[in-house]
C-alpha positions in Angstrom: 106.4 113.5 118.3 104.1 112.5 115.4 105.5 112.1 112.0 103.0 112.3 108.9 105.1 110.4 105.8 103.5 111.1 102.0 104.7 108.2 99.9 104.7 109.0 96.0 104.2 105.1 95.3 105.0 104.9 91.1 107.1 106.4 89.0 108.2 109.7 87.1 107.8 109.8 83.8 110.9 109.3 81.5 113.0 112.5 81.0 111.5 114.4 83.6 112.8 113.4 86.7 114.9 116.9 86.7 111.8 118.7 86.4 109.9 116.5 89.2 112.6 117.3 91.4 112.7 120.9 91.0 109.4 121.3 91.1 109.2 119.3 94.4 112.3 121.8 95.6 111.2 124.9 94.3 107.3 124.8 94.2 106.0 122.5 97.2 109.2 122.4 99.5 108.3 126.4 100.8 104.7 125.8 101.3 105.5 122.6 103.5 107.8 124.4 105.5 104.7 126.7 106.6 102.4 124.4 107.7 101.3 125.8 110.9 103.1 123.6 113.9 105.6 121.8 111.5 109.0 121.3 113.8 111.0 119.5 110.3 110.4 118.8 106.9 112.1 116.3 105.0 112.0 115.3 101.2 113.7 111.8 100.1 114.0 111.3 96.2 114.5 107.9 95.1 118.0 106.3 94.5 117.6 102.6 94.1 115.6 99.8 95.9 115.3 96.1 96.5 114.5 94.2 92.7 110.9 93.0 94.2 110.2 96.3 95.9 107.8 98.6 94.2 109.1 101.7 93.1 108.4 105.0 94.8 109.7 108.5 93.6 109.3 110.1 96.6 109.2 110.5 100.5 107.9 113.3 102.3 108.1 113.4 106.5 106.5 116.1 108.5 107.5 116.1 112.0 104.9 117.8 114.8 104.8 118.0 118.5 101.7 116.3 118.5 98.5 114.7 116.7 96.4 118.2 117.6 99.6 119.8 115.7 99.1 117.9 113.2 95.5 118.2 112.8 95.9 122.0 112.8 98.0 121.7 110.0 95.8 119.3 108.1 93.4 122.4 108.3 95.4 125.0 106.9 95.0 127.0 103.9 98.6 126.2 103.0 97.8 122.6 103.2 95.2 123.1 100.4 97.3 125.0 98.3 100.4 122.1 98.5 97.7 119.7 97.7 96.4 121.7 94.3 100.3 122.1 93.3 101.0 118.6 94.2 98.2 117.8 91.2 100.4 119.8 88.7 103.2 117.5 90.2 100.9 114.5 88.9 101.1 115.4 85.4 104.5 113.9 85.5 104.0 111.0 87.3 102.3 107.8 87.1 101.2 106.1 90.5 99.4 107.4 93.5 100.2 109.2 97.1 99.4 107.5 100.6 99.8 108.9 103.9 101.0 107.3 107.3 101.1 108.7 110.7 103.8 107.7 113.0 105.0 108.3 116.5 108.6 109.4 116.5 111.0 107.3 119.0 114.5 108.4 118.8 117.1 106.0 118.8 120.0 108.1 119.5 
């Protein structure tokens, strides 16, 4: 399994971290969930962190079976419409997005 993580490195501008949220939830949350070949989405909002860590709003995982799943999706239309939402999602947030790609070893 492959994991592709988006880290929203920065942070949400005062007195709209409601409307970050729900705009993560209501907005870009359905389009992730059809990215072609996606086996689980998940969405982690900040709570608290280390005092020397740097700050980041947001985690988003995408699990696929494999790096040619994941590639597929990287090529879908639905990818390029998250990514012109997720710059509406910018105007209320100050940092920048980076991606890593990891391969998924259960522990359980």
């Amino acid at each position: 399994m492959i994991v592709r993580q988006a880290f929203f490195e920065g942070t949400i501008h005062a007195g709209r971290e409601a409307e970050f949220h729900a705009f993560v939830e209501r907005r870009l949350m359905p389009l992730w969930r059809l990215f072609p070949g996606v086996l689980d989405v998940r969405v982690l909002f900040a709570q608290t962190r280390d005092e020397s860590a740097p700050p980041f709003a947001l985690s988003l995982a995408m699990t696929f079976e494999n790096e040619e799943a994941l590639e597929a999706a990287l090529q879908a239309p639905v990818r390029f419409e998250s990514r012109a939402l997720t710059g509406e999602l910018m105007q209320m947030f100050d940092g920048h997005i980076h991606h890593h790609v990891f391969e998924l070893h259960s522990a359980l």
